[in-house]
mmCIF file of C-alpha atoms in Angstrom:
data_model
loop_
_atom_site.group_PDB
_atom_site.id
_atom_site.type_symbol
_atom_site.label_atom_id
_atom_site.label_comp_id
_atom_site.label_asym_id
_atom_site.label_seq_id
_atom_site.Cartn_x
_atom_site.Cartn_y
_atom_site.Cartn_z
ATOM 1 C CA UNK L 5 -7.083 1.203 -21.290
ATOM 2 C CA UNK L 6 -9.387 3.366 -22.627
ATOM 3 C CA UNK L 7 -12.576 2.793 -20.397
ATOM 4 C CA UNK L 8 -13.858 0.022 -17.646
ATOM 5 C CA UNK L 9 -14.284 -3.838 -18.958
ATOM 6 C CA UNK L 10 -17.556 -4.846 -18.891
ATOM 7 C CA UNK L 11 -19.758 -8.666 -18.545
ATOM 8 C CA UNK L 12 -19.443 -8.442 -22.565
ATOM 9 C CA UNK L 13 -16.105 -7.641 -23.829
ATOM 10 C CA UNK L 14 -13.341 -4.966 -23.047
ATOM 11 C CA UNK L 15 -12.846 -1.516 -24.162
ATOM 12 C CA UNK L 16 -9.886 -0.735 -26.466
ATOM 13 C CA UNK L 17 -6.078 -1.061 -24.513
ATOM 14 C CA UNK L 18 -3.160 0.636 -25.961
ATOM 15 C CA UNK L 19 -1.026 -1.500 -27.614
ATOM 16 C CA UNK L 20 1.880 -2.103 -25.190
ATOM 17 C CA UNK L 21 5.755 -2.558 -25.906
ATOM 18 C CA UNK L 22 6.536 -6.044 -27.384
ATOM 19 C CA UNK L 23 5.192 -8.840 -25.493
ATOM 20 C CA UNK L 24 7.093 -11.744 -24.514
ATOM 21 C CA UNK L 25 4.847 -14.589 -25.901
ATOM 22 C CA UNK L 26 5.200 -18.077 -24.449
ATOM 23 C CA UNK L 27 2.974 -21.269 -25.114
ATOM 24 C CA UNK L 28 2.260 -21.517 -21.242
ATOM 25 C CA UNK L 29 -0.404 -18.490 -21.977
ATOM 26 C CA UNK L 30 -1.252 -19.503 -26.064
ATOM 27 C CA UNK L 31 -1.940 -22.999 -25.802
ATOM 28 C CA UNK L 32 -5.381 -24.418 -26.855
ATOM 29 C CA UNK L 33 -7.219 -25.736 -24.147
ATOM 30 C CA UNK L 34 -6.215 -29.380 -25.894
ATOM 31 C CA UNK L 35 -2.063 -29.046 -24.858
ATOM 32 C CA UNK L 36 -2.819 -27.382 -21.648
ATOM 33 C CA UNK L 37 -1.320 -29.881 -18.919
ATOM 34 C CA UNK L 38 -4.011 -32.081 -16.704
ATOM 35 C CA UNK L 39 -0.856 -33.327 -14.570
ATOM 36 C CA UNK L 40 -2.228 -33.511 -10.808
ATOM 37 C CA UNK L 41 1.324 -33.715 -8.937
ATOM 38 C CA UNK L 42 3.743 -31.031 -9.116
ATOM 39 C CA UNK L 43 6.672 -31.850 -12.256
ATOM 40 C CA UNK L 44 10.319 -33.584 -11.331
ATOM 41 C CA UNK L 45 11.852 -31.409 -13.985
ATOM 42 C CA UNK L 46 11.341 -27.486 -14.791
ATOM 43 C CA UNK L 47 13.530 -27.000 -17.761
ATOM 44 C CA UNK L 48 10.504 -26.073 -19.039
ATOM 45 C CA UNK L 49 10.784 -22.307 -17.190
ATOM 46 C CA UNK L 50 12.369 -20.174 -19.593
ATOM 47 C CA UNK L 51 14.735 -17.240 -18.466
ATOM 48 C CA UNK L 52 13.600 -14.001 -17.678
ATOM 49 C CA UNK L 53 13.704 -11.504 -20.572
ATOM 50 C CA UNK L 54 16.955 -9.169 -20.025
ATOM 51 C CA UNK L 55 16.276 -6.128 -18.117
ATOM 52 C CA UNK L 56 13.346 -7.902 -16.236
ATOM 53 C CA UNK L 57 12.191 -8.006 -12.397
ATOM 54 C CA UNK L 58 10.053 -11.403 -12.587
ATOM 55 C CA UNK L 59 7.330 -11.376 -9.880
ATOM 56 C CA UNK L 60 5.156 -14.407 -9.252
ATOM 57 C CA UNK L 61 1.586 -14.678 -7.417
ATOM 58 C CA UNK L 62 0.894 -17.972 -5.767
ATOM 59 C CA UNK L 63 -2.271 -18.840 -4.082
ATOM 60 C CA UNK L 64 -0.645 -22.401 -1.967
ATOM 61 C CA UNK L 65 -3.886 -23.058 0.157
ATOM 62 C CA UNK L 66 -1.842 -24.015 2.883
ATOM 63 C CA UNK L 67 1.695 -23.698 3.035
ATOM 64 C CA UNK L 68 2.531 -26.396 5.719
ATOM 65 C CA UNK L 69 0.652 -28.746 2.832
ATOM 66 C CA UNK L 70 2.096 -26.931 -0.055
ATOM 67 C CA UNK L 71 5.885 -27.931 0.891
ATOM 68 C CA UNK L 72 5.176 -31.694 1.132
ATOM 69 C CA UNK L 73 3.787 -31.306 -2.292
ATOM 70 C CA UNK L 74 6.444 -29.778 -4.347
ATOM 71 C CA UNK L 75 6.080 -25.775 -2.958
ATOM 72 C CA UNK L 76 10.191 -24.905 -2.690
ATOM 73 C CA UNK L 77 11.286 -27.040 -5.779
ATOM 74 C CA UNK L 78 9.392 -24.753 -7.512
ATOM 75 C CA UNK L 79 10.546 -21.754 -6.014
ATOM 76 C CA UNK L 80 13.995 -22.708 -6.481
ATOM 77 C CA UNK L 81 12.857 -23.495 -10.352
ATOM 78 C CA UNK L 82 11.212 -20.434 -10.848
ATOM 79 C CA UNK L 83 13.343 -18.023 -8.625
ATOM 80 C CA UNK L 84 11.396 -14.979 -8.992
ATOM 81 C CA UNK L 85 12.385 -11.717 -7.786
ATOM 82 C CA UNK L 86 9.428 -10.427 -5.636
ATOM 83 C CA UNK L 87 7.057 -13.762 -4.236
ATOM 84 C CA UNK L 88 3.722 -13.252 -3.053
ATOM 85 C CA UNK L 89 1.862 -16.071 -1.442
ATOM 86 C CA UNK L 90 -1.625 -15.814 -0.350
ATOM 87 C CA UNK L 91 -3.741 -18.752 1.550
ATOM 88 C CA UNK L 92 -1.141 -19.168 3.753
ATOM 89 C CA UNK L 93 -2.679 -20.640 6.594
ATOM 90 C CA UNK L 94 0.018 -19.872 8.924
ATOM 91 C CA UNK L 95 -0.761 -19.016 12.438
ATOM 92 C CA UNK L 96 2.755 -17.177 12.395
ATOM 93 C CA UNK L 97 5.499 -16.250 10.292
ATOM 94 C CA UNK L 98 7.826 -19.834 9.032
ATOM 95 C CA UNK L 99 10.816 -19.022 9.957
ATOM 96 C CA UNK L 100 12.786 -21.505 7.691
ATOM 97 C CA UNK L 101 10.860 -21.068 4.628
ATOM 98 C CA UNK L 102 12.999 -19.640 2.557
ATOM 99 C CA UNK L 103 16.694 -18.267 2.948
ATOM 100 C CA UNK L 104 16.823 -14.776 4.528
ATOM 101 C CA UNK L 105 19.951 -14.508 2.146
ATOM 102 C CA UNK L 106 17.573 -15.395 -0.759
ATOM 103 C CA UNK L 107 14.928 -13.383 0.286
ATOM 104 C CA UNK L 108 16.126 -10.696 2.962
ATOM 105 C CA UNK L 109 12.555 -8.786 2.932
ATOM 106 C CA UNK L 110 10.202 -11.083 4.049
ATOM 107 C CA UNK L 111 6.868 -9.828 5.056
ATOM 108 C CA UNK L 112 3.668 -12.229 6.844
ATOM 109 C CA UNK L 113 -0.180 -10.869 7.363
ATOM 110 C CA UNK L 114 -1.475 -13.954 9.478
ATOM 111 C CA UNK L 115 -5.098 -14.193 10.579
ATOM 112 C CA UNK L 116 -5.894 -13.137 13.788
ATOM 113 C CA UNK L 117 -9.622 -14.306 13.126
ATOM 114 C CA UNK L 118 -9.202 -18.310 13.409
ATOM 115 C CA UNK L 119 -6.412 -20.170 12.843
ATOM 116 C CA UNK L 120 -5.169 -21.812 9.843
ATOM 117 C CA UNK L 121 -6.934 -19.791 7.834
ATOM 118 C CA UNK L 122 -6.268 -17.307 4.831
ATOM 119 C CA UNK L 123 -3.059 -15.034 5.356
ATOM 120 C CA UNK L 124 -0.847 -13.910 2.707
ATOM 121 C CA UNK L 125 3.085 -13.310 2.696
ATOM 122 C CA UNK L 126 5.571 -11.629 0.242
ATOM 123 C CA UNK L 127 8.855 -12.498 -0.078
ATOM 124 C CA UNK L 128 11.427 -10.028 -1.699
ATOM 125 C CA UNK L 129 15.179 -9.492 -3.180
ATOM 126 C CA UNK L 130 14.517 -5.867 -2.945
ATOM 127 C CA UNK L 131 14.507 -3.241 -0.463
ATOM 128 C CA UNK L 132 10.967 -1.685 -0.234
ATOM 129 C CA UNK L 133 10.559 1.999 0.945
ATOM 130 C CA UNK L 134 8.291 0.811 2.881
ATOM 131 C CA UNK L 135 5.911 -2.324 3.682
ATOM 132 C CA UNK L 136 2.255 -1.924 5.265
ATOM 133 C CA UNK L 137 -0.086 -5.235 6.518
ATOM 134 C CA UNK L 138 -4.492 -4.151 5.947
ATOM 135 C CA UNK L 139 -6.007 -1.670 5.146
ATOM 136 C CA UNK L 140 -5.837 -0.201 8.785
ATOM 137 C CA UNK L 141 -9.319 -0.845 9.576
ATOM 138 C CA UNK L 142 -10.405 -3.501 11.846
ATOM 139 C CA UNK L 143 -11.979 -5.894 11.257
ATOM 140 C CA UNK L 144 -11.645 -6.005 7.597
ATOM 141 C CA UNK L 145 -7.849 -6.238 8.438
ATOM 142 C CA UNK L 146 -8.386 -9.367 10.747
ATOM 143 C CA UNK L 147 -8.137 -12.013 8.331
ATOM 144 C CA UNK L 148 -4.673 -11.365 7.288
ATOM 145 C CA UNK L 149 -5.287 -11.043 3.512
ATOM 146 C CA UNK L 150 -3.180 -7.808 2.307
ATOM 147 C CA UNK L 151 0.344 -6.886 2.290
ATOM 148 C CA UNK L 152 1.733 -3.373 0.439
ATOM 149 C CA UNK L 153 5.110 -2.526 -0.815
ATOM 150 C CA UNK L 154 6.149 0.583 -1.765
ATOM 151 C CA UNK L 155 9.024 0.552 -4.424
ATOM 152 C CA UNK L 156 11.013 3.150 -6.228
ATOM 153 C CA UNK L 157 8.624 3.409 -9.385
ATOM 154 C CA UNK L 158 5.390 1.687 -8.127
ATOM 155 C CA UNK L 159 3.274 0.342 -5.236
ATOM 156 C CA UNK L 160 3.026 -3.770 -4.948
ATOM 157 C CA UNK L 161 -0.116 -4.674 -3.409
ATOM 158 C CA UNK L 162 -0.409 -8.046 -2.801
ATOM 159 C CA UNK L 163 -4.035 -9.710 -1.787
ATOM 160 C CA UNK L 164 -5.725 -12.704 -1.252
ATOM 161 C CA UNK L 165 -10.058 -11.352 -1.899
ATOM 162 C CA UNK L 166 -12.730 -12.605 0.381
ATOM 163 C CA UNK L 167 -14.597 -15.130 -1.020
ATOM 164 C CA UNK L 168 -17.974 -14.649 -1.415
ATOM 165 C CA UNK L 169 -18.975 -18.254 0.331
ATOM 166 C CA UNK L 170 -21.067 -21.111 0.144
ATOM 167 C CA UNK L 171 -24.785 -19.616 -0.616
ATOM 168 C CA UNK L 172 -23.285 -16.561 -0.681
ATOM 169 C CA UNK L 173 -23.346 -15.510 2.940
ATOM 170 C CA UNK L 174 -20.282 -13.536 2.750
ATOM 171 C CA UNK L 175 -21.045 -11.663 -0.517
ATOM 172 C CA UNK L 176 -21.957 -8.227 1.490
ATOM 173 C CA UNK L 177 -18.474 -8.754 3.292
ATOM 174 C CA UNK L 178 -16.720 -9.153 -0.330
ATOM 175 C CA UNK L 179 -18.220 -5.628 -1.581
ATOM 176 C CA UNK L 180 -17.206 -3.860 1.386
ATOM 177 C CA UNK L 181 -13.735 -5.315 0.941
ATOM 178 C CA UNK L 182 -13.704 -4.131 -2.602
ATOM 179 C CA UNK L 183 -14.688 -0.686 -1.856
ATOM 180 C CA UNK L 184 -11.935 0.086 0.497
ATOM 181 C CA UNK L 185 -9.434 -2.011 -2.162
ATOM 182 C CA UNK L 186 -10.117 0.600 -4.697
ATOM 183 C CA UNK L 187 -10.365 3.496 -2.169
ATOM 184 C CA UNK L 188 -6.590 2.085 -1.312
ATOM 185 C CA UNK L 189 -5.411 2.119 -4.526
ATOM 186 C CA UNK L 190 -6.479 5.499 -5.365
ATOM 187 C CA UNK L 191 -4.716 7.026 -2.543
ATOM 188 C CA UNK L 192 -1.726 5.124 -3.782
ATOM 189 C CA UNK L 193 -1.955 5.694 -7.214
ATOM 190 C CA UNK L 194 -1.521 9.588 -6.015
ATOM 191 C CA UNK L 195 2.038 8.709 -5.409
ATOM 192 C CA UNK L 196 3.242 6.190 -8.098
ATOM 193 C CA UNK L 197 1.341 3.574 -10.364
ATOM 194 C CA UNK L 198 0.384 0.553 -8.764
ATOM 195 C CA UNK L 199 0.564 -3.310 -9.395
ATOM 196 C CA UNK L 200 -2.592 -4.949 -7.692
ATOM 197 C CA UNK L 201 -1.680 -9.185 -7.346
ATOM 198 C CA UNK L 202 -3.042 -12.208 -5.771
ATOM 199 C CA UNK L 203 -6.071 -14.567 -5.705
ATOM 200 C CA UNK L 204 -8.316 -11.651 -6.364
ATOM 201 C CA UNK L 205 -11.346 -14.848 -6.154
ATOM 202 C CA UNK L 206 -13.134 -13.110 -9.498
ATOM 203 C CA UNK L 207 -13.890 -14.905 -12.978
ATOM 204 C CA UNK L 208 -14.143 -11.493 -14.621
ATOM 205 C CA UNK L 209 -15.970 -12.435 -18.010
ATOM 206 C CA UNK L 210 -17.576 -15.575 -19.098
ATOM 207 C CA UNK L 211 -14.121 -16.797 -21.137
ATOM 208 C CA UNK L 212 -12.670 -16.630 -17.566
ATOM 209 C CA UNK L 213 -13.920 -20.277 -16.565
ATOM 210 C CA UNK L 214 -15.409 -23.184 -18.126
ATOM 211 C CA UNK L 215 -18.895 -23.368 -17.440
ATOM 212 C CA UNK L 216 -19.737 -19.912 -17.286
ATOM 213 C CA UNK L 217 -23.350 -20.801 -17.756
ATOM 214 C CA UNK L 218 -23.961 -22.899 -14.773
ATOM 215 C CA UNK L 219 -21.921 -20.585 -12.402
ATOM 216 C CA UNK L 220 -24.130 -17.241 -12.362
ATOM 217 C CA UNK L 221 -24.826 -17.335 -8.987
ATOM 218 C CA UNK L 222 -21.559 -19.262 -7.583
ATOM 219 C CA UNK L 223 -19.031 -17.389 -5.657
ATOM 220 C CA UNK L 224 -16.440 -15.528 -7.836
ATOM 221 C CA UNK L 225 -18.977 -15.367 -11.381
ATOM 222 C CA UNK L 226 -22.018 -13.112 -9.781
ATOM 223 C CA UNK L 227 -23.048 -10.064 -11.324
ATOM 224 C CA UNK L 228 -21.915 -8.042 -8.327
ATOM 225 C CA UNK L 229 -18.384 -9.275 -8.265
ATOM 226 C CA UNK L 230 -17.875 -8.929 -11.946
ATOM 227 C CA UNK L 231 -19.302 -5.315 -12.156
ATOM 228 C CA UNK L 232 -17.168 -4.900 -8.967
ATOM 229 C CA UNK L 233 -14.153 -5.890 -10.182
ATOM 230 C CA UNK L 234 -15.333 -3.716 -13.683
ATOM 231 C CA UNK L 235 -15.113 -0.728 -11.494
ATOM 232 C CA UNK L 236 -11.744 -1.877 -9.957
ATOM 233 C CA UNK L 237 -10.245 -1.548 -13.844
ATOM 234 C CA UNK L 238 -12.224 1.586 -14.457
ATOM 235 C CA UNK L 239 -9.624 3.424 -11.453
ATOM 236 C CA UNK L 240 -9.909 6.508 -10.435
ATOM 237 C CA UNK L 241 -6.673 8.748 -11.839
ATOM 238 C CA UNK L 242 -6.387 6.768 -14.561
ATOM 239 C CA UNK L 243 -7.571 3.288 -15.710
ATOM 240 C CA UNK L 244 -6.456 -0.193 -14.442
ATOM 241 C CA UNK L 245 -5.539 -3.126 -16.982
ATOM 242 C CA UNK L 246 -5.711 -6.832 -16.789
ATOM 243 C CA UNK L 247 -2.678 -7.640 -17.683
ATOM 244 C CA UNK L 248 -2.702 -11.102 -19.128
ATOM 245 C CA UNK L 249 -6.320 -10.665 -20.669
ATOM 246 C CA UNK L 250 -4.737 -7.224 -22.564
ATOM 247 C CA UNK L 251 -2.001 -9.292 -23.920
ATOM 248 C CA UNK L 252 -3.993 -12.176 -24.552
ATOM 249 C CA UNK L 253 -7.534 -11.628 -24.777
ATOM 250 C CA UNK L 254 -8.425 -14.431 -26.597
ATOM 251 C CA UNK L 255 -7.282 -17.531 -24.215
ATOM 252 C CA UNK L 256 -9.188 -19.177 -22.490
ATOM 253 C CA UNK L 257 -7.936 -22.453 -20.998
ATOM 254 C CA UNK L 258 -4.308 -22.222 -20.875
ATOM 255 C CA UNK L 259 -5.151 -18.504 -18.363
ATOM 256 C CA UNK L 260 -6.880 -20.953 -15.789
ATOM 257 C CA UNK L 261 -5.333 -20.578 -12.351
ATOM 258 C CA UNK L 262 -7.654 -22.589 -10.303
ATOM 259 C CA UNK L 263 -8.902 -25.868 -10.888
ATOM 260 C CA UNK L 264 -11.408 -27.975 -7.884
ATOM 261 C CA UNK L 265 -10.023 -30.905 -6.187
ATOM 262 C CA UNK L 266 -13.547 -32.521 -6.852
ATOM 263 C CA UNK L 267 -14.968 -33.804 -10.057
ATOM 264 C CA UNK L 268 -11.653 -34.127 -11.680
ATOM 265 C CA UNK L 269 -11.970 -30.463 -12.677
ATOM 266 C CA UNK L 270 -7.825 -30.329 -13.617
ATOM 267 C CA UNK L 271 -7.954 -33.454 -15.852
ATOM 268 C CA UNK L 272 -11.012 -32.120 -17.727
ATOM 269 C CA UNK L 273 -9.766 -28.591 -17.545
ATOM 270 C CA UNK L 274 -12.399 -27.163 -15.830
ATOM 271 C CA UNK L 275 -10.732 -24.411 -14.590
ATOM 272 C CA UNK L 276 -11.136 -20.674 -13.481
ATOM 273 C CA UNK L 277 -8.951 -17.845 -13.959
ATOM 274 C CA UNK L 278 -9.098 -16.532 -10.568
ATOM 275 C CA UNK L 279 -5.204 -14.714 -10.278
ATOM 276 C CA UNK L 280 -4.260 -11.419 -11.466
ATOM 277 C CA UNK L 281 -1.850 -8.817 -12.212
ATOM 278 C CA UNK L 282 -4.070 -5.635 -12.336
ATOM 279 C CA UNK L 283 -1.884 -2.584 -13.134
ATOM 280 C CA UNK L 284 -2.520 1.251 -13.708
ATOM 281 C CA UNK L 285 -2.361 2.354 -17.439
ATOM 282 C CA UNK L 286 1.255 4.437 -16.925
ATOM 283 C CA UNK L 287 2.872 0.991 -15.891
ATOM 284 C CA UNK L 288 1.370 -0.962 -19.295
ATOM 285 C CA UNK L 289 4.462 -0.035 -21.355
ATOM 286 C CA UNK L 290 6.894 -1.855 -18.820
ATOM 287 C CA UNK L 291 4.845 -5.028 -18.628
ATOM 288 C CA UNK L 292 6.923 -7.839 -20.728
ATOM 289 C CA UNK L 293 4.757 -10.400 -20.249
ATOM 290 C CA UNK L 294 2.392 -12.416 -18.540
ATOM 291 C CA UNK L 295 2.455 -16.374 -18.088
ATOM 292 C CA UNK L 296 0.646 -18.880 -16.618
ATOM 293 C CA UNK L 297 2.556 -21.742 -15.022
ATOM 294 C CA UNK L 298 -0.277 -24.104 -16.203
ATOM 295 C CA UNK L 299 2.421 -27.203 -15.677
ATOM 296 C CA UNK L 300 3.315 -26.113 -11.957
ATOM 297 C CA UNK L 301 -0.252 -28.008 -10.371
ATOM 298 C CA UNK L 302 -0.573 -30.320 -7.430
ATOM 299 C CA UNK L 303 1.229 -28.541 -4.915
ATOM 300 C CA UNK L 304 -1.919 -26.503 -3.880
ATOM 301 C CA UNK L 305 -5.191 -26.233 -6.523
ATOM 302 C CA UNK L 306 -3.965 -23.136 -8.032
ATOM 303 C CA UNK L 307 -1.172 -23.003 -10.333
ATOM 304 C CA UNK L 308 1.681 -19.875 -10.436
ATOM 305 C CA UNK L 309 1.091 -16.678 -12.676
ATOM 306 C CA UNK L 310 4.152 -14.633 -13.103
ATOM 307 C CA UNK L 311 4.854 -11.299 -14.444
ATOM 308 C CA UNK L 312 7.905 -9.661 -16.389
ATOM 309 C CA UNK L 313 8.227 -5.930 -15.752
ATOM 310 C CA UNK L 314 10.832 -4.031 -17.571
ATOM 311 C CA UNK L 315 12.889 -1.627 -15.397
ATOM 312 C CA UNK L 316 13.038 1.701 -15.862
ATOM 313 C CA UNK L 317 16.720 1.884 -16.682
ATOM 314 C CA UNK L 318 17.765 -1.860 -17.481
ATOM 315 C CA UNK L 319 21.193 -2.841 -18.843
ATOM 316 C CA UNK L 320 21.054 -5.527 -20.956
ATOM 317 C CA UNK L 321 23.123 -8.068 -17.952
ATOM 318 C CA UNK L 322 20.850 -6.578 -15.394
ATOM 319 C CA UNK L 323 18.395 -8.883 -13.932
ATOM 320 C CA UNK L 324 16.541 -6.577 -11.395
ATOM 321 C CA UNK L 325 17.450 -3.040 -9.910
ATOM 322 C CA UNK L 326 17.917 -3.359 -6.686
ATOM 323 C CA UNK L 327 16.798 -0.530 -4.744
ATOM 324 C CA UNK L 328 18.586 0.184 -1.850
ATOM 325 C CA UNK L 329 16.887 3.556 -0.463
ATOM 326 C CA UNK L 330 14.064 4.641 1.937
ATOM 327 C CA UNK L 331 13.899 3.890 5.423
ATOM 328 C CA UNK L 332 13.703 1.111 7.986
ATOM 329 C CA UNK L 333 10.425 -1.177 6.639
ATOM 330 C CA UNK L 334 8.077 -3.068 9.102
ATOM 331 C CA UNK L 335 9.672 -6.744 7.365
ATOM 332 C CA UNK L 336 13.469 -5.255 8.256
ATOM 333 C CA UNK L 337 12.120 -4.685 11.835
ATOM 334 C CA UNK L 338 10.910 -8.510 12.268
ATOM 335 C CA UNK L 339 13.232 -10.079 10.325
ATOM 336 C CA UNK L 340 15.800 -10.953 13.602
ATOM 337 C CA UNK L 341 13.072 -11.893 15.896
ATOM 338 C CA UNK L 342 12.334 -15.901 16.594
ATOM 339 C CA UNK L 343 9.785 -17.656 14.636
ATOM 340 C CA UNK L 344 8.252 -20.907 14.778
ATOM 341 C CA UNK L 345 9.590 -22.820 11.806
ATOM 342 C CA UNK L 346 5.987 -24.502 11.500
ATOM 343 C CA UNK L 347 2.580 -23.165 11.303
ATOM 344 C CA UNK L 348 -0.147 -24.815 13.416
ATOM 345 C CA UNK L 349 -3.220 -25.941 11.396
ATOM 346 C CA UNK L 350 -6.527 -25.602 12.575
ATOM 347 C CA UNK L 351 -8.524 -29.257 13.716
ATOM 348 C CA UNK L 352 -9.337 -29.695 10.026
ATOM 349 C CA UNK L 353 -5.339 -30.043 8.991
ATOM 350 C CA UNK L 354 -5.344 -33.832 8.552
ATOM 351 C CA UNK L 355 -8.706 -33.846 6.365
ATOM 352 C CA UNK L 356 -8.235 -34.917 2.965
ATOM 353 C CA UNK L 357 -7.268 -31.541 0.803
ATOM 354 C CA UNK L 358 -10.175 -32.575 -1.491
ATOM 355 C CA UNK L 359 -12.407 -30.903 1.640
ATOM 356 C CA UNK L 360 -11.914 -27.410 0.631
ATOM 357 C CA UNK L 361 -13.408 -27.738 -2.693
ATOM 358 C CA UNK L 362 -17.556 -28.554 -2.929
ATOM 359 C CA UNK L 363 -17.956 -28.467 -6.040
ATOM 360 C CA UNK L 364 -19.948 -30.521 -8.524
ATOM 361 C CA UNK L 365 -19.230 -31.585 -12.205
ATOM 362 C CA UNK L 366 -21.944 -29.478 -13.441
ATOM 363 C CA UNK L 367 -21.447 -26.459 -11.135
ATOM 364 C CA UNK L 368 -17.595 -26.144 -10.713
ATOM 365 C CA UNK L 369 -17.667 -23.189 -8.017
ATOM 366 C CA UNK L 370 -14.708 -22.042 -5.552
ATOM 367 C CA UNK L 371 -15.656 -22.211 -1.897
ATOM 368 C CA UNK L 372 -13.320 -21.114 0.666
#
């Protein structure tokens, strides 16, 4: 990318290898899918391009919830290489989640705040060099939202944002949290390019959600989260690039990730695009594609968004390298001690899901 984005329109990207185009991310916002309950049948998830490493970003807003709802189906569907969850909501790692054979580098960031809240979790075929949980600063580490990988060829950091709360209240939190973010990724990007993921709770521009007009001052749409996450792309060694919006910068609907419990917001597609793959300029050329599981809704109120990255030195029956160097990481460490196979819930478990979101028709806002 040649410079930041900015509130009006982005700055010329270089063109990128071939992308793999799919009509999850080019449908008009007439086909894209209004289904509330996760689908029976996922012949609809193509295979990954040859030479690929597929990694998926999943915000599940709870996963005790999420499983009742259609969470491992998918998982099994999909069967992505590198999983990253955020909104966990689990007090402690699940032990029974998913296979250890599967998935023999799991790593959990719970909340030590409250309970049942936040936490993210990444769940991997392949060795890291290395795994780190925050940003090593308390107490911006005490909510349990970041997890970092450290691969052969890049860094995988894996996030669920702040949200900036009802009225706002927690806005000054959010820009402290995205100072240090891009402070972190700097020092990273020192070392190898990096591949920033999650709910990174940010409607960048106005094609981002529905009723951009109505939304100025809701959490995820102000001015100082969108010039935030503008200075995010802008990087420091060299610039950061929205993935999906660089290979698709004109879609609008079918790119929503998020879409309110309240107000019907999925069957009228009043959605935001909320979940990204951010990734520094020297990994562009690798980047395969971008897609939006816009079918894959009801088991939490955001939907999947996967990524295809080439690797470095693919044969054409290779699905992923797996790297197999660097020393003992903090998931290896954990990954024989006990765990409670279910996470307790805070008091608010057994309220109807449609709690979390407050939204209105007219002002279709996030709130955490």
């Amino acid at each position: 990318m040649a410079g930041k984005r900015t509130a009006d329109g982005d700055a010329s990207d270089p063109a990128p290898k071939k992308a793999l185009t799919t009509s999850s991310t080019l449908a008009s916002a007439s086909s894209v899918p209004n289904n509330k309950t996760m689908p029976t049948n996922y012949s609809f998830i193509e295979k990954a391009p040859s030479g690929c490493c597929k990694i998926v970003t999943f915000n599940v807003n709870s996963l005790a919830a999420s499983c009742k709802k259609g969470f491992k189906e998918y998982v099994v569907a999909e069967d992505p290489d590198i999983l990253c969850l955020q909104e966990t909501k689990a007090n402690q790692p699940m032990a029974f989640l998913l296979s250890k054979t599967q998935y023999p580098h799991q790593t959990w960031h719970c909340s030590r705040a409250k309970k049942g809240y936040s936490g993210t979790a990444v769940f991997s075929k392949i060795k890291p060099l290395r795994v780190t949980t925050g940003f090593g600063a308390e107490p911006i580490d005490d909510e349990g939202r970041l997890i970092t990988l450290e691969f052969d060829t890049f860094h995988l950091v894996a996030c669920y944002v702040p949200n900036a709360g009802d009225k706002l209240v927690r806005l000054d939190r959010r820009m402290v949290w995205d100072d240090a973010m891009r402070t972190h990724l700097a020092a990273l990007e020192q070392t190898k390019p990096v591949i920033y993921t999650g709910d990174l709770n940010v409607a960048h521009n106005e094609i981002d959600l529905a009723r951009p007009d109505t939304n100025h001052r809701s959490p995820g749409f102000t001015d100082e989260e969108r010039t935030s996450f503008s200075d995010t792309l802008r990087g420091a060694t060299y610039p950061r690039v929205d993935a999906l919006r660089h290979l698709h910068p004109d879609t609008r609907a079918a790119a929503y990730t998020y879409f309110g419990y309240r107000a019907n917001c999925r069957e009228k597609t009043l959605g935001w695009r909320l979940d990204y793959f951010v990734v520094s300029e020297p990994l562009l050329a690798r980047v395969a594609g971008v897609v939006t599981r816009n079918q894959c809704y009801g088991a939490s109120d955001h939907v999947p968004l996967l990524l295809y990255l080439r690797n470095v030195e693919a044969n054409d029956d290779s699905k992923c390298s797996v790297e197999t160097s660097g020393t003992k990481t903090e998931s290896d460490e954990t990954k024989d001690e006990p765990l409670e196979a279910k996470d307790e819930l805070d008091e608010t478990k057994d309220e109807p899901v449609e709690a979390k979101d407050k939204s209105t028709d007219e002002n279709v806002a996030k709130s955490e």
